[in-house]
CSV table of C-alpha atoms and ligand atoms in Angstrom, one decimal:
chain,number,residue,atom,x,y,z
Y,1,MET,CA,64.5,-22.1,52.6
Y,2,THR,CA,63.3,-25.6,53.3
Y,3,ASP,CA,62.2,-25.0,56.9
Y,4,THR,CA,60.2,-21.7,56.3
Y,5,LEU,CA,58.5,-23.3,53.2
Y,6,LEU,CA,57.7,-26.4,55.4
Y,7,SER,CA,56.4,-24.6,58.3
Y,8,ARG,CA,54.3,-22.3,56.0
Y,9,PHE,CA,52.8,-25.4,54.4
Y,10,LEU,CA,51.9,-27.1,57.7
Y,11,ARG,CA,50.3,-24.0,59.0
Y,12,TYR,CA,48.1,-23.6,55.9
Y,13,VAL,CA,47.0,-27.2,55.6
Y,14,ARG,CA,45.7,-27.2,59.2
Y,15,ILE,CA,43.1,-24.8,58.1
Y,16,ASN,CA,40.0,-26.4,56.5
Y,17,THR,CA,39.4,-24.7,53.3
Y,18,GLN,CA,37.2,-27.2,51.6
Y,19,SER,CA,35.0,-25.4,48.9
Y,20,CYS,CA,31.4,-26.5,48.4
Y,21,ASP,CA,29.3,-26.0,45.1
Y,22,ARG,CA,26.1,-26.0,47.0
Y,23,SER,CA,26.8,-22.5,48.4
Y,24,THR,CA,26.4,-19.7,46.1
Y,25,ALA,CA,28.6,-17.4,48.1
Y,26,CYS,CA,32.2,-16.4,47.0
Y,27,PRO,CA,34.3,-17.8,48.7
Y,28,SER,CA,31.9,-20.7,49.1
Y,29,THR,CA,33.2,-21.6,52.5
Y,30,SER,CA,34.2,-19.3,55.5
Y,31,GLY,CA,37.5,-21.3,56.1
Y,32,GLN,CA,38.8,-20.0,52.7
Y,33,MET,CA,38.4,-16.4,54.1
Y,34,ASP,CA,40.4,-17.6,57.2
Y,35,LEU,CA,43.2,-18.6,55.2
Y,36,GLN,CA,43.0,-15.5,52.9
Y,37,ARG,CA,43.1,-13.2,56.1
Y,38,LEU,CA,46.2,-15.0,57.2
Y,39,LEU,CA,47.9,-14.7,53.9
Y,40,ARG,CA,47.1,-11.1,53.7
Y,41,THR,CA,48.7,-10.5,57.0
Y,42,GLU,CA,51.7,-12.5,56.2
Y,43,LEU,CA,52.3,-10.7,52.8
Y,44,ALA,CA,52.1,-7.5,54.6
Y,45,GLU,CA,54.6,-8.7,57.2
Y,46,LEU,CA,56.9,-9.8,54.4
Y,47,GLY,CA,56.9,-6.2,53.1
Y,48,ALA,CA,54.9,-6.9,49.8
Y,49,ALA,CA,53.3,-3.9,48.1
Y,50,GLU,CA,49.6,-3.3,47.4
Y,51,VAL,CA,48.4,-6.2,49.5
Y,52,ARG,CA,44.7,-6.5,49.2
Y,53,LEU,CA,41.9,-8.9,50.2
Y,54,THR,CA,39.1,-8.2,47.8
Y,55,LYS,CA,35.3,-8.6,48.9
Y,56,HIS,CA,35.1,-11.8,46.9
Y,57,GLY,CA,38.0,-13.3,48.8
Y,58,TYR,CA,41.0,-12.9,46.3
Y,59,VAL,CA,44.3,-12.0,47.9
Y,60,LEU,CA,46.5,-9.8,45.6
Y,61,ALA,CA,49.9,-8.3,46.2
Y,62,THR,CA,52.9,-6.8,44.3
Y,63,ILE,CA,56.5,-7.5,44.4
Y,64,PRO,CA,57.9,-4.3,42.8
Y,65,ALA,CA,60.4,-4.4,39.9
Y,66,THR,CA,64.0,-4.3,40.7
Y,67,THR,CA,65.1,-3.7,37.0
Y,68,ARG,CA,65.3,-0.3,35.5
Y,69,LYS,CA,64.6,-1.6,32.1
Y,70,ARG,CA,61.3,-0.3,30.5
Y,71,GLY,CA,58.6,-2.4,28.8
Y,72,ILE,CA,59.1,-5.5,31.0
Y,73,PRO,CA,55.8,-7.3,31.3
Y,74,THR,CA,54.2,-7.9,34.6
Y,75,VAL,CA,54.2,-11.6,35.6
Y,76,ALA,CA,51.4,-13.0,38.0
Y,77,PHE,CA,51.8,-16.1,39.9
Y,78,LEU,CA,48.7,-17.7,41.2
Y,79,ALA,CA,47.5,-20.6,43.5
Y,80,HIS,CA,44.2,-21.6,44.8
Y,81,VAL,CA,43.4,-21.8,48.6
Y,82,ASP,CA,40.5,-24.3,48.5
Y,83,THR,CA,40.7,-28.1,48.8
Y,84,ALA,CA,38.6,-30.6,46.9
Y,85,PRO,CA,35.0,-31.3,48.1
Y,86,ASP,CA,35.7,-35.0,47.3
Y,87,PHE,CA,37.3,-35.8,50.5
Y,88,SER,CA,37.4,-34.5,54.1
Y,89,GLY,CA,39.7,-31.6,54.8
Y,90,GLN,CA,38.6,-31.3,58.3
Y,91,GLU,CA,41.4,-31.3,61.2
Y,92,VAL,CA,44.1,-32.3,58.7
Y,93,LYS,CA,47.0,-33.5,60.8
Y,94,PRO,CA,50.0,-33.3,58.6
Y,95,ILE,CA,52.9,-35.9,59.2
Y,96,VAL,CA,56.5,-35.1,58.1
Y,97,HIS,CA,58.5,-38.3,56.9
Y,98,ARG,CA,62.0,-37.1,57.1
Y,99,ARG,CA,64.4,-38.5,54.5
Y,100,TYR,CA,62.0,-41.0,52.9
Y,101,ASP,CA,63.6,-44.4,52.8
Y,102,GLY,CA,61.9,-45.6,49.6
Y,103,GLY,CA,59.6,-48.1,51.5
Y,104,THR,CA,56.1,-48.3,52.8
Y,105,ILE,CA,54.4,-45.3,54.3
Y,106,ARG,CA,51.6,-46.1,56.7
Y,107,PHE,CA,48.8,-43.9,58.1
Y,108,PRO,CA,48.1,-43.9,62.0
Y,109,ASP,CA,44.4,-43.0,61.6
Y,110,ASP,CA,43.6,-45.7,59.0
Y,111,PRO,CA,45.9,-48.8,59.1
Y,112,SER,CA,44.4,-50.2,55.9
Y,113,LEU,CA,45.9,-47.4,53.8
Y,114,VAL,CA,49.3,-47.9,52.4
Y,115,LEU,CA,51.6,-45.7,50.2
Y,116,HIS,CA,54.1,-47.5,48.3
Y,117,PRO,CA,56.3,-47.1,45.0
Y,118,SER,CA,54.7,-50.2,43.4
Y,119,THR,CA,51.2,-48.4,43.3
Y,120,THR,CA,52.7,-44.7,43.3
Y,121,PRO,CA,55.8,-44.8,41.0
Y,122,GLU,CA,56.4,-41.0,41.7
Y,123,LEU,CA,57.6,-42.0,45.1
Y,124,ARG,CA,60.7,-43.6,43.5
Y,125,ASP,CA,62.0,-40.0,42.7
Y,126,ALA,CA,61.2,-39.0,46.3
Y,127,LYS,CA,63.8,-41.3,48.0
Y,128,GLY,CA,65.8,-39.3,50.5
Y,129,LYS,CA,63.4,-36.3,50.4
Y,130,ASP,CA,61.2,-35.0,53.2
Y,131,ILE,CA,57.7,-36.2,52.4
Y,132,VAL,CA,54.5,-34.8,54.0
Y,133,THR,CA,51.3,-36.9,54.1
Y,134,ALA,CA,47.9,-36.6,56.1
Y,135,SER,CA,47.2,-39.0,58.8
Y,136,GLY,CA,44.6,-41.4,57.1
Y,137,THR,CA,41.2,-39.8,57.6
Y,138,THR,CA,41.5,-36.6,55.4
Y,139,LEU,CA,43.1,-35.4,52.3
Y,140,LEU,CA,46.4,-33.4,52.9
Y,141,GLY,CA,45.6,-30.4,50.8
Y,142,ALA,CA,48.9,-30.1,48.9
Y,143,ASP,CA,46.4,-29.2,46.1
Y,144,ASP,CA,47.0,-26.4,46.2
Y,145,LYS,CA,48.5,-25.3,49.6
Y,146,ALA,CA,51.7,-26.6,48.1
Y,147,GLY,CA,51.3,-23.7,45.5
Y,148,VAL,CA,50.4,-21.4,48.2
Y,149,ALA,CA,53.5,-22.1,50.3
Y,150,VAL,CA,55.6,-21.9,47.2
Y,151,LEU,CA,54.4,-18.4,46.4
Y,152,MET,CA,54.8,-17.0,49.9
Y,153,THR,CA,58.4,-18.3,50.0
Y,154,LEU,CA,58.9,-16.8,46.5
Y,155,THR,CA,57.7,-13.5,47.6
Y,156,GLU,CA,59.9,-13.7,50.7
Y,157,TYR,CA,62.9,-14.7,48.6
Y,158,LEU,CA,62.5,-11.9,45.9
Y,159,LEU,CA,61.8,-9.2,48.5
Y,160,ARG,CA,64.9,-10.1,50.3
Y,161,HIS,CA,67.2,-10.3,47.3
Y,162,PRO,CA,66.8,-7.1,45.3
Y,163,GLU,CA,70.0,-8.0,43.3
Y,164,VAL,CA,67.7,-10.5,41.5
Y,165,LYS,CA,66.5,-8.5,38.4
Y,166,HIS,CA,62.8,-8.9,37.5
Y,167,GLY,CA,59.9,-6.8,36.4
Y,168,PRO,CA,56.8,-6.2,38.3
Y,169,ILE,CA,55.4,-9.5,39.9
Y,170,ARG,CA,51.9,-10.0,41.0
Y,171,ILE,CA,51.0,-12.5,43.5
Y,172,GLY,CA,47.3,-14.0,43.5
Y,173,PHE,CA,45.6,-16.3,45.8
Y,174,THR,CA,42.1,-17.4,44.5
Y,175,PRO,CA,39.2,-19.2,46.1
Y,176,ASP,CA,36.9,-22.1,44.8
Y,177,GLU,CA,39.0,-23.5,42.0
Y,178,GLU,CA,37.9,-27.0,42.8
Y,179,ILE,CA,34.2,-26.1,42.2
Y,180,GLY,CA,35.0,-24.4,38.8
Y,181,ARG,CA,34.6,-20.9,40.0
Y,182,GLY,CA,38.2,-20.0,40.6
Y,183,VAL,CA,38.4,-17.0,38.3
Y,184,ASP,CA,34.7,-16.0,38.0
Y,185,LYS,CA,35.2,-12.9,40.2
Y,186,LEU,CA,38.8,-12.2,39.4
Y,187,ASP,CA,38.9,-8.8,37.7
Y,188,LEU,CA,41.8,-8.9,35.2
Y,189,ARG,CA,42.2,-5.2,35.6
Y,190,ASP,CA,42.8,-5.7,39.3
Y,191,LEU,CA,45.3,-8.3,38.6
Y,192,ALA,CA,46.9,-6.2,36.0
Y,193,ALA,CA,49.3,-8.8,34.5
Y,194,ASN,CA,50.5,-9.5,31.1
Y,195,VAL,CA,51.2,-13.1,31.7
Y,196,ALA,CA,50.3,-15.5,34.6
Y,197,TYR,CA,51.2,-18.9,35.9
Y,198,THR,CA,49.2,-21.1,38.1
Y,199,LEU,CA,51.3,-23.3,40.5
Y,200,ASP,CA,49.0,-26.2,40.6
Y,201,GLY,CA,50.8,-29.1,39.0
Y,202,HIS,CA,52.5,-32.4,40.0
Y,203,SER,CA,56.0,-33.5,39.3
Y,204,PRO,CA,59.1,-31.4,39.1
Y,205,GLY,CA,59.6,-30.0,35.5
Y,206,GLU,CA,55.9,-30.2,34.5
Y,207,ILE,CA,54.6,-27.3,32.4
Y,208,CYS,CA,51.0,-27.5,31.2
Y,209,GLY,CA,50.0,-25.3,28.2
Y,210,GLU,CA,47.2,-27.5,27.0
Y,211,THR,CA,44.0,-28.5,28.6
Y,212,PHE,CA,40.7,-30.1,27.4
Y,213,SER,CA,38.0,-28.1,26.0
Y,214,GLY,CA,34.9,-28.7,28.1
Y,215,ASP,CA,31.1,-28.5,27.6
Y,216,SER,CA,28.2,-29.6,29.8
Y,217,ALA,CA,24.8,-31.0,28.8
Y,218,LEU,CA,21.6,-31.3,30.7
Y,219,VAL,CA,19.1,-33.8,29.3
Y,220,THR,CA,15.5,-33.5,30.5
Y,221,ILE,CA,12.9,-36.2,29.9
Y,222,GLU,CA,9.3,-35.5,30.6
Y,223,GLY,CA,7.2,-38.6,30.5
Y,224,VAL,CA,3.4,-39.4,31.1
Y,225,SER,CA,2.6,-40.6,34.5
Y,226,THR,CA,-0.5,-42.8,35.1
Y,227,HIS,CA,-1.5,-45.4,37.7
Y,228,PRO,CA,0.7,-48.5,37.1
Y,229,GLY,CA,-2.5,-50.7,37.2
Y,230,GLU,CA,-3.8,-49.0,34.1
Y,231,ALA,CA,-0.6,-47.8,32.5
Y,232,LYS,CA,-1.1,-49.7,29.3
Y,233,ALA,CA,-4.6,-48.3,28.6
Y,234,LYS,CA,-3.7,-44.8,29.6
Y,235,GLY,CA,-0.4,-44.7,27.9
Y,236,MET,CA,2.2,-44.4,30.5
Y,237,VAL,CA,5.5,-43.2,29.2
Y,238,ASN,CA,8.2,-43.8,32.0
Y,239,ALA,CA,10.8,-41.1,32.0
Y,240,ALA,CA,13.1,-43.1,34.3
Y,241,HIS,CA,13.1,-45.9,31.9
Y,242,LEU,CA,13.9,-43.6,28.9
Y,243,ALA,CA,16.9,-42.2,31.0
Y,244,GLY,CA,18.3,-45.8,31.4
Y,245,LYS,CA,17.8,-46.2,27.5
Y,246,PHE,CA,19.7,-42.9,27.1
Y,247,LEU,CA,22.6,-44.1,29.1
Y,248,SER,CA,22.8,-47.5,27.4
Y,249,ALA,CA,22.8,-45.7,23.9
Y,250,LEU,CA,25.9,-43.8,24.7
Y,251,PRO,CA,29.1,-45.1,23.2
Y,252,ARG,CA,31.4,-46.3,25.8
Y,253,GLU,CA,34.4,-47.7,23.9
Y,254,HIS,CA,37.0,-44.9,23.3
Y,255,CYS,CA,34.3,-42.4,24.6
Y,256,ALA,CA,34.1,-42.7,28.4
Y,257,PRO,CA,36.6,-41.5,31.0
Y,258,GLU,CA,37.2,-45.0,32.1
Y,259,THR,CA,38.0,-46.2,28.6
Y,260,THR,CA,40.1,-43.3,27.2
Y,261,SER,CA,43.6,-41.7,28.0
Y,262,ASP,CA,46.1,-39.3,26.3
Y,263,ARG,CA,44.5,-37.2,23.6
Y,264,GLU,CA,41.2,-39.0,23.6
Y,265,GLY,CA,38.0,-37.1,24.7
Y,266,PHE,CA,34.9,-38.5,26.4
Y,267,ILE,CA,31.3,-38.2,27.3
Y,268,HIS,CA,30.6,-38.6,30.9
Y,269,PRO,CA,27.3,-38.9,32.6
Y,270,THR,CA,27.9,-37.4,36.1
Y,271,GLN,CA,24.3,-37.5,37.5
Y,272,ILE,CA,21.0,-39.0,36.9
Y,273,GLU,CA,17.7,-38.4,38.7
Y,274,GLY,CA,14.4,-39.6,37.8
Y,275,THR,CA,10.8,-40.5,38.3
Y,276,VAL,CA,8.0,-41.8,36.0
Y,277,GLU,CA,7.0,-38.3,35.3
Y,278,ARG,CA,10.5,-36.6,34.9
Y,279,ALA,CA,14.1,-37.6,34.7
Y,280,THR,CA,17.2,-35.4,34.3
Y,281,LEU,CA,20.8,-36.5,33.3
Y,282,ARG,CA,23.7,-34.2,33.7
Y,283,LEU,CA,26.9,-35.0,31.5
Y,284,ILE,CA,30.2,-33.4,30.7
Y,285,LEU,CA,31.9,-33.5,27.3
Y,286,ARG,CA,35.6,-33.3,26.8
Y,287,ASP,CA,37.9,-33.1,24.0
Y,288,PHE,CA,41.3,-31.5,23.4
Y,289,GLU,CA,40.1,-30.3,19.9
Y,290,LEU,CA,37.0,-28.2,19.1
Y,291,ALA,CA,36.1,-30.6,16.3
Y,292,GLY,CA,36.2,-33.6,18.8
Y,293,LEU,CA,34.0,-31.7,21.1
Y,294,ALA,CA,31.5,-30.8,18.4
Y,295,GLU,CA,31.3,-34.5,17.5
Y,296,LYS,CA,30.5,-35.5,21.0
Y,297,ARG,CA,27.7,-32.6,21.2
Y,298,ALA,CA,26.4,-34.3,18.1
Y,299,ILE,CA,26.4,-37.8,19.6
Y,300,VAL,CA,24.5,-36.7,22.7
Y,301,GLN,CA,21.9,-34.7,20.5
Y,302,GLY,CA,21.6,-37.7,18.2
Y,303,VAL,CA,20.9,-40.1,21.0
Y,304,CYS,CA,18.2,-37.6,22.2
Y,305,ARG,CA,16.6,-37.4,18.8
Y,306,GLY,CA,16.6,-41.2,18.6
Y,307,LEU,CA,14.8,-41.6,21.9
Y,308,GLN,CA,12.4,-38.8,21.0
Y,309,ALA,CA,11.5,-40.7,17.9
Y,310,ALA,CA,11.0,-44.0,19.8
Y,311,ALA,CA,8.8,-42.3,22.4
Y,312,PRO,CA,6.9,-39.6,20.7
Y,313,GLN,CA,4.8,-39.0,23.8
Y,314,ALA,CA,7.7,-38.0,25.9
Y,315,ARG,CA,9.3,-34.6,25.7
Y,316,ILE,CA,13.2,-34.7,25.5
Y,317,THR,CA,15.3,-31.6,25.6
Y,318,CYS,CA,19.0,-31.2,25.6
Y,319,ARG,CA,20.8,-28.1,26.7
Y,320,ILE,CA,24.5,-27.7,26.1
Y,321,ARG,CA,26.6,-25.2,27.7
Y,322,LYS,CA,30.2,-24.1,27.1
Y,323,GLN,CA,32.4,-24.6,30.1
Y,324,TYR,CA,36.0,-23.8,29.1
Y,325,ARG,CA,38.4,-24.0,26.1
Y,326,ASN,CA,41.8,-25.6,25.6
Y,327,MET,CA,44.4,-22.8,26.4
Y,328,ALA,CA,46.5,-24.1,23.5
Y,329,TYR,CA,44.3,-22.4,21.1
Y,330,TRP,CA,45.5,-18.9,22.2
Y,331,LEU,CA,49.1,-20.0,23.4
Y,332,ARG,CA,49.9,-21.3,19.9
Y,333,THR,CA,49.9,-17.7,18.6
Y,334,ASP,CA,52.7,-16.7,21.0
Y,335,MET,CA,54.4,-19.5,22.9
Y,336,ARG,CA,56.8,-17.2,25.0
Y,337,PRO,CA,54.7,-18.0,28.2
Y,338,VAL,CA,55.7,-21.8,27.7
Y,339,GLU,CA,59.0,-21.4,26.2
Y,340,LEU,CA,60.4,-18.9,28.9
Y,341,ALA,CA,59.2,-21.4,31.5
Y,342,ARG,CA,61.0,-24.3,29.8
Y,343,GLU,CA,64.1,-22.1,29.7
Y,344,ALA,CA,64.0,-21.2,33.3
Y,345,PHE,CA,63.5,-24.9,34.3
Y,346,ARG,CA,66.6,-25.6,32.1
Y,347,ALA,CA,68.6,-23.0,33.8
Y,348,ILE,CA,68.2,-24.7,37.3
Y,349,GLY,CA,69.0,-28.0,35.8
Y,350,LEU,CA,65.4,-29.3,35.7
Y,351,PRO,CA,64.1,-31.2,32.4
Y,352,ALA,CA,61.0,-29.5,31.3
Y,353,LYS,CA,58.1,-32.0,30.7
Y,354,ASP,CA,55.1,-30.8,28.5
Y,355,GLU,CA,51.9,-31.9,30.3
Y,356,ARG,CA,48.5,-32.0,28.6
Y,357,VAL,CA,46.0,-31.8,31.3
Y,358,ARG,CA,42.8,-34.2,30.9
Y,359,GLY,CA,40.8,-31.5,32.6
Y,360,GLY,CA,40.5,-27.7,32.8
Y,361,THR,CA,42.4,-25.4,34.9
Y,362,ASP,CA,41.9,-21.7,36.0
Y,363,GLY,CA,44.5,-21.0,33.4
Y,364,SER,CA,42.2,-22.4,30.7
Y,365,ARG,CA,39.7,-19.6,31.4
Y,366,LEU,CA,42.2,-16.8,32.0
Y,367,THR,CA,44.0,-17.6,28.8
Y,368,GLU,CA,40.7,-17.5,26.9
Y,369,ARG,CA,40.1,-14.1,28.4
Y,370,GLY,CA,43.3,-12.8,27.2
Y,371,LEU,CA,45.8,-13.5,30.0
Y,372,PRO,CA,48.1,-16.4,28.9
Y,373,THR,CA,48.3,-18.7,32.0
Y,374,PRO,CA,50.2,-22.0,31.7
Y,375,ASN,CA,50.3,-24.2,34.8
Y,376,LEU,CA,53.5,-25.2,36.6
Y,377,PHE,CA,54.4,-28.1,39.0
Y,378,CYS,CA,54.6,-27.4,42.7
Y,379,GLY,CA,55.1,-31.1,43.8
Y,380,MET,CA,51.6,-32.5,44.8
Y,381,HIS,CA,50.7,-36.1,44.2
Y,382,ASN,CA,47.5,-38.4,44.6
Y,383,VAL,CA,45.5,-35.2,45.1
Y,384,HIS,CA,41.8,-35.4,46.3
Y,385,GLY,CA,42.2,-38.4,48.6
Y,386,PRO,CA,43.9,-39.7,51.8
Y,387,LEU,CA,47.0,-40.8,50.0
Y,388,GLU,CA,47.9,-37.4,49.0
Y,389,TRP,CA,51.6,-36.4,49.5
Y,390,VAL,CA,54.2,-33.7,48.6
Y,391,ALA,CA,58.1,-33.7,48.9
Y,392,VAL,CA,59.4,-30.5,50.5
Y,393,GLN,CA,62.4,-30.5,48.2
Y,394,ASP,CA,60.0,-30.5,45.2
Y,395,MET,CA,58.3,-27.5,46.6
Y,396,GLU,CA,61.6,-25.8,46.9
Y,397,LEU,CA,62.4,-26.6,43.3
Y,398,ALA,CA,59.3,-24.9,42.3
Y,399,VAL,CA,60.3,-21.7,44.3
Y,400,ARG,CA,63.8,-21.7,42.5
Y,401,ALA,CA,62.0,-22.4,39.1
Y,402,CYS,CA,59.7,-19.2,39.7
Y,403,VAL,CA,62.7,-17.1,40.7
Y,404,ARG,CA,64.5,-18.1,37.5
Y,405,LEU,CA,61.4,-17.4,35.6
Y,406,ALA,CA,61.0,-13.8,36.9
Y,407,GLU,CA,64.6,-13.3,35.8
Y,408,VAL,CA,64.1,-14.8,32.3
Y,409,TRP,CA,61.1,-12.5,31.7
Y,410,GLU,CA,63.1,-9.6,32.6
Y,411,GLN,CA,65.9,-10.6,30.1
Y,412,LYS,CA,63.6,-11.9,27.1
Y,413,GLY,CA,60.0,-10.9,27.7
Y,414,ARG,CA,60.3,-7.2,26.7
Y,415,GLY,CA,57.3,-5.9,24.9
Y,416,PHE,CA,55.1,-9.0,25.6
Y,417,ARG,CA,51.6,-7.7,26.4
Y,418,GLY,CA,49.3,-10.7,26.5
Y,419,PHE,CA,46.7,-11.5,24.0
Y,420,ARG,CA,44.5,-8.5,24.1
Y,421,THR,CA,44.0,-5.4,26.2
Y,422,ALA,CA,40.2,-5.6,26.7
Y,423,HIS,CA,39.2,-8.3,29.1
O,1,LIG,ZN1,44.4,-27.7,42.2
């Protein structure tokens, strides 16, 4: 299995699929469509059923049931084809380090970069495995082409082994996850699944059934612009200055990404723009609990009110938008999607590790829409930068875990229908 899995992965990472939030198209970049067309062809060649590339760039396919039992839920496995806009994904040159010796890994295109277990402890578990890195000037794109290669290999395995008993399986490749639009145009009636898993996690054994809840805030400050020479007489109100005051009034201790960890949420200014006349600030608000998120909205609104009171001539508005919600709110009502994944992992000798993601996943939004979608590991590490790496044997473990998971749903999932029927 390893070599097909590896050759697939190497083929996919060479295609530049960086997404771009300045584009309004879906997918946002044409490279993603190139990979999707390739995946459609490969799925058809493997003999998958109902292979489709939708007009919005989603690839969907079916692995027909091999069980005769009735009422077995349809399980979907999903991975995203885009890579992060944060770091170049152009001309990725993957390097395979066979049987990693546990020491330093260097990068030919940037000698200043080093990968070492002292700074990346996960490497300790990778000793003896085959590791893939990029060459120093790009990210690798294991996020999420590791997931894509795992699912293509899963498809091949299940189609070639009809003796493995499972219900209907759906495979889905989605665009634009990294710019937060991964499931915007995914029609859940098209996907037609009762439960789903994204393959977009890190170390072997990881299962994520809990994410942040997230809101965004846009604060607009309108000042009063005059010639600076007569600003005092004419009553200048400097919006840029007020924006600075706004930032300094935000709590930082236990309330910023750089000062929080584990279960703590934060308020995070992501962008500021300003002139005397007008300034805008964009922020993201995150918390695992809705009460904590409401508290953070109240802090931002309170700072705006305070600023407005101190500068009555300015006009300060604050618009808060919902982004996504912690999937645990829905999963807690029926934990089978997480429990059966744990059971599948145990069955292949892999200790399950519950992960709380300090971020959102496509699964957060799918779960809220009624399709329970925990996230599973697929081996990626140090994502979104030049030190990204993946171990081939970890991807292989993910394939085995998914095969087992398909079987476990056939044995124990009867009657599970997801959270509601109307999406
Ligand atoms: Zn990802």
